[in-house]
Structure formats: C-alpha cells, structure tokens
Short mmCIF file of N, CA and C in Angstrom, two decimals:
data_model
loop_
_atom_site.label_atom_id
_atom_site.label_comp_id
_atom_site.label_asym_id
_atom_site.label_seq_id
_atom_site.Cartn_x
_atom_site.Cartn_y
_atom_site.Cartn_z
N UNK A 1 16.29 61.19 -20.06
CA UNK A 1 16.62 62.26 -19.48
C UNK A 1 17.80 62.82 -20.61
N UNK A 2 18.12 64.04 -21.00
CA UNK A 2 19.36 64.36 -21.89
C UNK A 2 20.60 64.77 -21.01
N UNK A 3 21.51 64.36 -21.33
CA UNK A 3 22.82 64.19 -20.70
C UNK A 3 23.75 64.15 -21.81
N UNK A 4 24.65 65.27 -21.20
CA UNK A 4 25.95 65.27 -22.40
C UNK A 4 26.89 63.71 -22.51
N UNK A 5 26.39 62.84 -21.40
CA UNK A 5 27.48 61.70 -21.04
C UNK A 5 26.36 60.63 -20.61
N UNK A 6 26.86 59.47 -21.05
CA UNK A 6 26.01 58.57 -20.37
C UNK A 6 26.15 58.27 -18.90
N UNK A 7 27.19 58.81 -18.24
CA UNK A 7 27.46 58.54 -16.62
C UNK A 7 26.87 59.63 -15.63
N UNK A 8 26.45 60.47 -16.20
CA UNK A 8 25.81 61.42 -15.56
C UNK A 8 24.45 62.14 -16.22
N UNK A 9 23.86 62.11 -14.73
CA UNK A 9 22.20 62.88 -14.83
C UNK A 9 22.15 63.98 -14.46
N UNK A 10 20.86 64.82 -14.66
CA UNK A 10 20.58 66.10 -14.27
C UNK A 10 20.68 66.02 -12.74
N UNK A 11 20.03 64.89 -12.18
CA UNK A 11 20.12 65.20 -10.36
C UNK A 11 20.33 63.33 -10.44
N UNK A 12 21.13 63.57 -9.27
CA UNK A 12 21.57 62.17 -8.90
C UNK A 12 21.74 62.16 -7.35
N UNK A 13 21.79 61.05 -6.53
CA UNK A 13 22.03 61.01 -5.20
C UNK A 13 23.62 60.24 -5.19
N UNK A 14 24.22 60.66 -4.10
CA UNK A 14 25.53 60.09 -3.94
C UNK A 14 25.75 59.53 -2.34
N UNK A 15 26.36 58.49 -2.76
CA UNK A 15 26.78 57.92 -0.80
C UNK A 15 28.14 58.08 -0.47
N UNK A 16 28.63 58.51 0.50
CA UNK A 16 29.96 58.56 1.11
C UNK A 16 29.95 58.45 2.53
N UNK A 17 30.28 56.46 2.69
CA UNK A 17 30.21 56.17 4.04
C UNK A 17 30.84 56.65 4.90
N UNK A 18 31.21 57.07 5.80
CA UNK A 18 31.74 57.37 6.95
C UNK A 18 31.43 57.11 8.40
N UNK A 19 31.65 56.52 9.11
CA UNK A 19 30.83 56.26 10.44
C UNK A 19 31.80 56.12 11.56
N UNK A 20 31.18 56.36 12.63
CA UNK A 20 31.80 56.42 13.81
C UNK A 20 31.80 54.95 14.41
N UNK A 21 33.19 54.81 15.07
CA UNK A 21 33.42 52.96 15.45
C UNK A 21 32.98 51.81 14.15
N UNK A 22 33.31 52.09 12.82
CA UNK A 22 33.26 51.35 11.80
C UNK A 22 35.09 51.32 10.95
N UNK A 23 35.61 50.67 10.97
CA UNK A 23 36.87 50.49 10.54
C UNK A 23 36.65 50.35 8.95
N UNK A 24 37.77 50.29 8.39
CA UNK A 24 37.88 50.81 6.87
C UNK A 24 36.82 49.08 6.44
N UNK A 25 37.46 48.12 6.48
CA UNK A 25 37.06 46.90 6.12
C UNK A 25 35.43 46.65 6.36
N UNK A 26 34.69 47.19 7.34
CA UNK A 26 33.55 47.17 8.12
C UNK A 26 33.08 48.19 7.31
N UNK A 27 33.55 49.38 6.87
CA UNK A 27 32.46 50.48 6.12
C UNK A 27 32.49 49.32 4.54
N UNK A 28 33.82 48.90 4.25
CA UNK A 28 33.43 48.53 2.72
C UNK A 28 32.01 47.20 2.78
N UNK A 29 32.37 46.39 3.83
CA UNK A 29 31.01 45.51 4.05
C UNK A 29 29.97 45.99 4.09
N UNK A 30 29.58 47.08 4.42
CA UNK A 30 28.26 47.86 4.72
C UNK A 30 28.01 48.42 3.46
N UNK A 31 29.04 48.67 2.70
CA UNK A 31 28.84 49.45 1.17
C UNK A 31 28.08 48.26 0.38
N UNK A 32 28.94 47.21 0.10
CA UNK A 32 28.48 45.98 -0.49
C UNK A 32 27.40 45.16 -0.01
N UNK A 33 26.75 45.27 1.21
CA UNK A 33 25.73 44.86 1.57
C UNK A 33 24.70 45.72 1.01
N UNK A 34 24.70 47.16 1.33
CA UNK A 34 23.52 48.28 0.42
C UNK A 34 23.56 47.72 -0.78
N UNK A 35 24.43 47.64 -1.31
CA UNK A 35 24.09 47.80 -3.13
C UNK A 35 23.75 46.22 -3.11
N UNK A 36 24.03 45.43 -2.69
CA UNK A 36 23.45 43.62 -2.59
C UNK A 36 21.82 43.96 -2.37
N UNK A 37 21.66 44.66 -1.26
CA UNK A 37 20.24 45.05 -1.02
C UNK A 37 19.28 45.64 -2.11
N UNK A 38 19.99 46.84 -2.49
CA UNK A 38 19.00 47.71 -3.71
C UNK A 38 19.16 46.80 -4.97
N UNK A 39 19.92 45.78 -5.37
CA UNK A 39 20.07 44.90 -6.58
C UNK A 39 19.08 44.03 -6.55
N UNK A 40 19.02 43.72 -5.13
CA UNK A 40 18.29 42.35 -4.62
C UNK A 40 16.50 42.82 -4.97
N UNK A 41 16.67 43.80 -4.33
CA UNK A 41 15.25 44.58 -4.27
C UNK A 41 14.49 44.97 -5.63
N UNK A 42 15.48 45.40 -6.56
CA UNK A 42 15.14 45.73 -7.93
C UNK A 42 14.86 44.63 -8.79
N UNK A 43 15.52 43.38 -8.28
CA UNK A 43 15.43 42.31 -9.07
C UNK A 43 13.83 41.38 -8.73
N UNK A 44 13.55 41.74 -7.26
CA UNK A 44 12.48 40.93 -6.47
C UNK A 44 11.06 41.40 -6.90
N UNK A 45 11.19 43.19 -6.99
CA UNK A 45 10.04 44.04 -7.22
C UNK A 45 9.95 44.33 -8.83
N UNK A 46 10.85 44.26 -9.50
CA UNK A 46 10.71 45.18 -10.96
C UNK A 46 11.57 44.10 -11.91
N UNK A 47 11.53 42.94 -11.68
CA UNK A 47 11.95 41.90 -13.16
C UNK A 47 11.37 42.06 -14.03
N UNK A 48 9.91 42.54 -14.29
CA UNK A 48 9.08 42.73 -15.37
C UNK A 48 9.80 43.71 -16.24
N UNK A 49 9.80 45.09 -15.40
CA UNK A 49 10.26 46.31 -16.12
C UNK A 49 11.68 45.95 -16.64
N UNK A 50 12.45 45.13 -15.81
CA UNK A 50 13.84 44.93 -16.53
C UNK A 50 13.91 44.14 -17.86
N UNK A 51 12.86 43.17 -17.88
CA UNK A 51 12.31 42.44 -19.12
C UNK A 51 12.19 43.40 -20.09
N UNK A 52 11.38 44.13 -20.05
CA UNK A 52 10.43 45.17 -20.91
C UNK A 52 11.77 45.96 -21.23
N UNK A 53 12.81 46.18 -20.57
CA UNK A 53 14.35 47.04 -20.95
C UNK A 53 15.16 46.09 -21.83
N UNK A 54 14.78 44.81 -21.70
CA UNK A 54 15.62 43.92 -22.42
C UNK A 54 17.05 43.70 -21.64
N UNK A 55 16.78 44.15 -20.44
CA UNK A 55 17.70 44.04 -19.33
C UNK A 55 18.44 42.73 -18.80
N UNK A 56 19.76 42.21 -19.32
CA UNK A 56 20.07 41.10 -18.60
C UNK A 56 20.14 40.55 -17.33
N UNK A 57 19.49 40.03 -16.62
CA UNK A 57 19.17 39.99 -15.45
C UNK A 57 20.13 38.97 -14.83
N UNK A 58 20.67 38.16 -15.29
CA UNK A 58 21.96 37.39 -14.80
C UNK A 58 23.27 38.13 -14.50
N UNK A 59 23.48 39.38 -15.07
CA UNK A 59 24.72 39.96 -14.51
C UNK A 59 24.29 40.65 -13.13
N UNK A 60 22.68 41.32 -12.65
CA UNK A 60 22.54 41.48 -11.49
C UNK A 60 22.44 40.93 -10.80
N UNK A 61 22.36 39.53 -10.83
CA UNK A 61 22.22 38.38 -10.35
C UNK A 61 23.67 38.00 -9.40
N UNK A 62 24.46 38.21 -10.47
CA UNK A 62 25.65 37.86 -10.26
C UNK A 62 26.57 38.78 -8.75
N UNK A 63 25.53 39.87 -9.08
CA UNK A 63 26.21 41.10 -8.35
C UNK A 63 25.80 40.49 -6.48
N UNK A 64 24.65 40.13 -6.74
CA UNK A 64 24.03 39.62 -5.17
C UNK A 64 24.80 38.53 -4.79
N UNK A 65 25.07 37.56 -5.67
CA UNK A 65 25.65 36.11 -5.37
C UNK A 65 27.16 35.82 -5.52
N UNK A 66 28.07 37.31 -5.43
CA UNK A 66 29.33 37.01 -5.59
C UNK A 66 29.63 38.08 -4.61
N UNK A 67 30.87 37.51 -3.89
CA UNK A 67 31.62 39.01 -3.20
C UNK A 67 32.16 39.75 -4.09
N UNK A 68 32.03 40.92 -3.47
CA UNK A 68 33.06 42.25 -4.68
C UNK A 68 34.62 42.09 -4.72
N UNK A 69 35.02 42.45 -5.81
CA UNK A 69 36.51 42.14 -5.77
C UNK A 69 37.20 43.35 -5.13
N UNK A 70 37.98 43.17 -4.77
CA UNK A 70 39.22 44.48 -4.47
C UNK A 70 40.40 44.34 -4.89
N UNK A 71 41.00 45.70 -4.89
CA UNK A 71 42.09 45.82 -5.69
C UNK A 71 42.76 46.94 -4.88
N UNK A 72 44.13 47.32 -5.01
CA UNK A 72 44.71 48.14 -4.16
C UNK A 72 45.01 49.17 -5.35
N UNK A 73 44.92 50.45 -4.71
CA UNK A 73 45.52 51.74 -6.11
C UNK A 73 46.74 50.96 -6.54
N UNK A 74 47.57 50.56 -5.47
CA UNK A 74 48.91 50.31 -6.36
C UNK A 74 48.83 49.58 -7.71
N UNK A 75 48.32 48.26 -7.24
CA UNK A 75 47.81 47.41 -8.26
C UNK A 75 47.16 47.71 -9.50
N UNK A 76 46.06 48.50 -8.85
CA UNK A 76 45.51 49.23 -10.21
C UNK A 76 46.30 50.03 -11.34
N UNK A 77 47.20 50.92 -10.53
CA UNK A 77 48.17 51.78 -11.38
C UNK A 77 49.23 50.72 -12.14
N UNK A 78 49.72 49.51 -11.70
CA UNK A 78 50.33 48.86 -12.42
C UNK A 78 50.05 48.27 -13.39
N UNK A 79 48.33 47.72 -13.10
CA UNK A 79 47.66 46.99 -14.31
C UNK A 79 47.52 48.11 -15.19
N UNK A 80 46.88 49.59 -15.24
CA UNK A 80 46.80 50.10 -16.07
C UNK A 80 47.81 50.77 -16.96
N UNK A 81 48.77 50.54 -16.41
CA UNK A 81 50.42 51.16 -16.97
C UNK A 81 50.64 49.79 -18.01
N UNK A 82 50.45 48.70 -17.66
CA UNK A 82 50.59 47.30 -18.46
C UNK A 82 49.79 47.33 -19.82
N UNK A 83 48.53 48.35 -19.16
CA UNK A 83 47.66 48.17 -20.63
C UNK A 83 47.78 49.15 -21.38
N UNK A 84 49.14 50.05 -21.18
CA UNK A 84 49.26 51.50 -21.56
C UNK A 84 48.49 52.74 -21.61
N UNK A 85 48.02 52.85 -20.49
CA UNK A 85 47.47 54.13 -20.12
C UNK A 85 48.65 54.83 -19.65
N UNK A 86 48.29 56.23 -20.10
CA UNK A 86 49.60 57.15 -19.45
C UNK A 86 48.91 57.58 -17.80
N UNK A 87 49.24 56.95 -16.97
CA UNK A 87 49.08 57.18 -15.79
C UNK A 87 50.44 56.53 -14.89
N UNK A 88 50.50 57.74 -13.53
CA UNK A 88 51.55 57.79 -12.89
C UNK A 88 51.10 57.67 -11.36
N UNK A 89 51.61 57.09 -10.51
CA UNK A 89 51.15 56.89 -9.18
C UNK A 89 51.10 58.05 -8.52
N UNK A 90 49.59 58.70 -7.86
CA UNK A 90 49.29 60.07 -7.30
C UNK A 90 48.40 60.38 -8.55
N UNK A 91 48.31 59.95 -9.48
CA UNK A 91 47.07 60.37 -10.17
C UNK A 91 45.80 59.77 -9.71
N UNK A 92 44.74 60.51 -10.19
CA UNK A 92 43.45 59.87 -9.74
C UNK A 92 43.21 59.43 -11.41
N UNK A 93 42.16 58.45 -10.98
CA UNK A 93 41.34 57.55 -12.08
C UNK A 93 40.53 58.70 -13.16
N UNK A 94 40.88 58.46 -14.44
CA UNK A 94 39.71 59.19 -15.05
C UNK A 94 38.66 57.80 -15.48
N UNK A 95 37.43 58.52 -16.06
CA UNK A 95 36.24 57.46 -16.68
C UNK A 95 36.98 56.29 -17.36
N UNK A 96 37.78 56.53 -18.28
CA UNK A 96 38.37 55.43 -18.99
C UNK A 96 39.33 54.43 -18.06
N UNK A 97 39.94 54.72 -17.38
CA UNK A 97 40.61 54.06 -16.10
C UNK A 97 39.59 53.03 -15.70
N UNK A 98 38.83 53.79 -15.15
CA UNK A 98 37.62 53.08 -14.37
C UNK A 98 37.16 52.01 -15.06
N UNK A 99 36.60 52.56 -16.09
CA UNK A 99 35.72 51.31 -17.10
C UNK A 99 36.84 49.78 -17.17
N UNK A 100 38.14 49.90 -17.54
CA UNK A 100 39.06 49.23 -17.66
C UNK A 100 39.03 48.20 -15.97
N UNK A 101 39.16 49.03 -15.23
CA UNK A 101 39.47 48.47 -13.92
C UNK A 101 38.29 47.63 -13.54
N UNK A 102 36.85 48.05 -13.83
CA UNK A 102 35.62 47.22 -13.79
C UNK A 102 35.78 46.46 -14.74
N UNK A 103 36.05 46.41 -15.85
CA UNK A 103 35.78 45.36 -16.74
C UNK A 103 36.90 44.28 -16.12
N UNK A 104 37.69 44.41 -15.11
CA UNK A 104 38.61 42.88 -14.80
C UNK A 104 37.61 42.08 -14.04
N UNK A 105 36.44 42.49 -13.66
CA UNK A 105 35.69 41.46 -12.92
C UNK A 105 33.99 41.69 -13.30
N UNK A 106 33.65 40.37 -12.65
CA UNK A 106 32.29 40.26 -13.08
C UNK A 106 31.24 41.53 -12.51
N UNK A 107 31.36 41.91 -11.40
CA UNK A 107 30.32 42.50 -10.74
C UNK A 107 31.47 44.11 -10.16
N UNK A 108 31.03 44.56 -9.21
CA UNK A 108 31.68 45.61 -8.65
C UNK A 108 32.91 45.25 -8.11
N UNK A 109 34.02 46.38 -8.05
CA UNK A 109 35.14 46.19 -7.23
C UNK A 109 35.59 47.27 -6.63
N UNK A 110 36.04 47.19 -5.53
CA UNK A 110 36.56 48.03 -4.77
C UNK A 110 38.16 48.09 -5.21
N UNK A 111 38.42 49.58 -5.13
CA UNK A 111 39.94 50.34 -5.28
C UNK A 111 40.14 50.92 -3.76
N UNK A 112 40.97 50.27 -3.38
CA UNK A 112 41.16 50.86 -1.83
C UNK A 112 42.95 51.55 -1.60
N UNK A 113 43.29 52.18 -0.73
CA UNK A 113 44.08 52.75 -0.34
C UNK A 113 44.83 53.87 -1.39
N UNK A 114 44.26 54.61 -1.53
CA UNK A 114 44.25 55.94 -2.72
C UNK A 114 45.56 56.84 -1.91
N UNK A 115 46.62 57.52 -2.84
CA UNK A 115 47.28 58.48 -2.21
C UNK A 115 46.79 59.53 -1.27
N UNK A 116 47.34 59.79 -0.29
CA UNK A 116 46.58 60.52 1.02
C UNK A 116 47.04 62.12 -0.43
N UNK A 117 47.74 62.35 -1.02
CA UNK A 117 47.53 63.79 -1.56
C UNK A 117 46.25 63.96 -2.48
N UNK A 118 45.71 62.84 -3.16
CA UNK A 118 44.35 63.12 -4.00
C UNK A 118 43.28 62.97 -2.99
N UNK A 119 43.18 62.47 -1.97
CA UNK A 119 42.12 62.35 -0.86
C UNK A 119 41.73 63.34 0.24
N UNK A 120 40.63 63.58 0.66
CA UNK A 120 40.47 64.18 1.59
C UNK A 120 41.46 64.41 3.13
N UNK A 121 41.67 65.41 3.66
CA UNK A 121 42.57 65.70 4.27
C UNK A 121 42.08 64.84 5.75
N UNK A 122 40.73 64.28 5.82
CA UNK A 122 40.67 64.00 7.05
C UNK A 122 40.51 62.15 7.28
N UNK A 123 41.04 61.84 6.03
CA UNK A 123 40.84 60.28 5.65
C UNK A 123 41.92 59.82 6.65
N UNK A 124 42.09 58.58 7.20
CA UNK A 124 42.75 58.17 8.30
C UNK A 124 44.30 57.41 7.10
N UNK A 125 45.63 57.70 8.01
CA UNK A 125 46.49 57.09 6.57
C UNK A 125 46.66 55.38 7.08
N UNK A 126 46.80 54.74 6.03
CA UNK A 126 46.74 53.13 6.26
C UNK A 126 48.21 53.38 7.06
N UNK A 127 48.09 52.41 8.33
CA UNK A 127 49.24 52.10 9.22
C UNK A 127 50.40 51.65 8.38
N UNK A 128 51.41 52.25 8.76
CA UNK A 128 52.99 52.21 8.38
C UNK A 128 53.21 52.65 7.13
N UNK A 129 51.78 53.26 6.41
CA UNK A 129 52.28 53.85 5.04
C UNK A 129 51.24 55.08 5.18
N UNK A 130 51.84 56.41 5.49
CA UNK A 130 51.59 57.34 5.70
C UNK A 130 50.76 58.04 4.27
N UNK A 131 51.67 57.61 3.22
CA UNK A 131 51.18 58.15 1.79
C UNK A 131 50.03 57.88 1.31
N UNK A 132 49.41 57.07 1.75
CA UNK A 132 47.94 56.24 1.36
C UNK A 132 47.10 56.29 2.42
N UNK A 133 45.61 56.43 2.56
CA UNK A 133 44.56 56.24 3.13
C UNK A 133 44.04 55.37 3.15
N UNK A 134 42.68 54.80 4.31
CA UNK A 134 42.46 53.88 4.36
C UNK A 134 40.91 54.62 4.18
N UNK A 135 40.85 54.45 2.49
CA UNK A 135 39.73 54.78 1.74
C UNK A 135 39.57 53.96 0.51
N UNK A 136 38.22 53.84 -0.05
CA UNK A 136 37.90 52.88 -1.13
C UNK A 136 37.01 53.60 -1.86
N UNK A 137 37.01 53.06 -3.13
CA UNK A 137 35.70 53.74 -4.51
C UNK A 137 35.49 52.21 -4.85
N UNK A 138 34.10 52.24 -4.69
CA UNK A 138 33.47 51.09 -5.35
C UNK A 138 33.10 51.26 -6.91
N UNK A 139 33.72 50.72 -7.58
CA UNK A 139 33.56 50.96 -9.47
C UNK A 139 32.26 49.86 -9.94
N UNK A 140 31.66 50.64 -10.68
CA UNK A 140 30.36 49.26 -10.94
C UNK A 140 30.71 48.70 -12.25
N UNK A 141 30.35 48.07 -12.91
CA UNK A 141 30.91 47.35 -14.06
C UNK A 141 30.02 48.15 -15.18
N UNK A 142 30.37 47.84 -16.38
CA UNK A 142 29.81 48.04 -17.82
C UNK A 142 29.96 49.60 -18.35
N UNK A 143 31.15 50.10 -17.47
CA UNK A 143 31.69 51.66 -17.87
C UNK A 143 30.62 52.69 -17.10
N UNK A 144 30.03 52.27 -15.79
CA UNK A 144 29.54 53.17 -14.89
C UNK A 144 30.25 53.91 -14.06
N UNK A 145 31.66 53.53 -13.91
CA UNK A 145 32.47 54.14 -12.77
C UNK A 145 31.92 53.98 -11.44
N UNK A 146 32.60 55.13 -10.76
CA UNK A 146 32.36 55.06 -9.49
C UNK A 146 30.92 55.27 -8.59
N UNK A 147 30.38 54.51 -7.97
CA UNK A 147 28.96 54.42 -7.30
C UNK A 147 29.12 55.01 -6.16
N UNK A 148 30.25 54.75 -4.98
CA UNK A 148 30.45 55.10 -3.95
C UNK A 148 31.67 55.06 -3.68
N UNK A 149 32.44 56.09 -2.72
CA UNK A 149 33.25 56.63 -1.78
C UNK A 149 33.44 56.51 -0.76
N UNK A 150 34.38 55.99 0.28
CA UNK A 150 33.95 55.80 1.58
C UNK A 150 35.30 55.83 2.14
N UNK A 151 35.39 56.22 3.37
CA UNK A 151 36.72 56.07 4.14
C UNK A 151 36.78 55.87 5.44
N UNK A 152 37.86 55.60 6.10
CA UNK A 152 37.76 55.66 7.36
C UNK A 152 38.44 56.92 8.09
N UNK A 153 38.05 57.61 9.27
CA UNK A 153 38.44 58.45 9.82
C UNK A 153 39.54 58.61 10.74
#
C-alpha cells in the first residue's frame, strides 16, 4: 500500500478502550490481554505466512510470554531529556520519542499518567495529582508507536 510513512496506512482501525466499572489498571490489563490474544492467534494460524515474509517470530512470541512494561509520563520525559531530546514536561510525544521509549523494552510498553492539558477533558485525574490523568498509551516495539490509547473516566 502506498504511504508517505511506514507508520500510517490509508485505512486503519483504532481502539481506545474506556469501560464502565473498570479502573485504570483493569483497562490496561484488558488491552494487554487483547494484544496477546491477537498475536497468539496470528502465530497459531499464520506462522507459514510470517516465515514467507521472513518475520522473526521470536519477537512476537516474546510479546505473549512476558508482561508488558509500564512507565509513567514523568519517567519517560526524564529519560528522553537525558538522551538529549528537546522535550519538556507537558509536551506530547512525537514519533521519534515513542520509538526511543519502545526500544527500551523487549515488547510493548505502557506509558501512563499523562498531563491533563494534553489529554481529553473527560479523563479522570490521578488521585492526589490533578495535573495528570489516569490514561495510558500502549507503544509497540520496532518504531510502530502508539497502538492503543485508553483512560479511566
């Protein structure tokens, strides 16, 4: 498919889970279970196709066998600044930032507790820290960036 970047397709589906009676951690757990289910299903049913594409399935197997890493927005900003990125607390991440953060781990990573000012008004603040919200972005490895964003209302 022709595209101006390797991160964007002409058509895509996006998931932003926000559910009644589920807290922030439950939301992230559901996202992790869903991604692992999809990867497991692809490995079970399409391993030959992946071999034809010369895809290293060990990395995909790692996704289903390990818990997803988590880091806070504060930790992410601190790390990026130490790596020389020109980013300040309150800025949203760009594609290069997401790639650096995702490459810290062997699989997907949740970045959570974003500044209130850069997220939707309906996201619930973190108790005791009204400047950040109970939201998380799930970053995929290998430079693919955010694949899921969700929050507690």
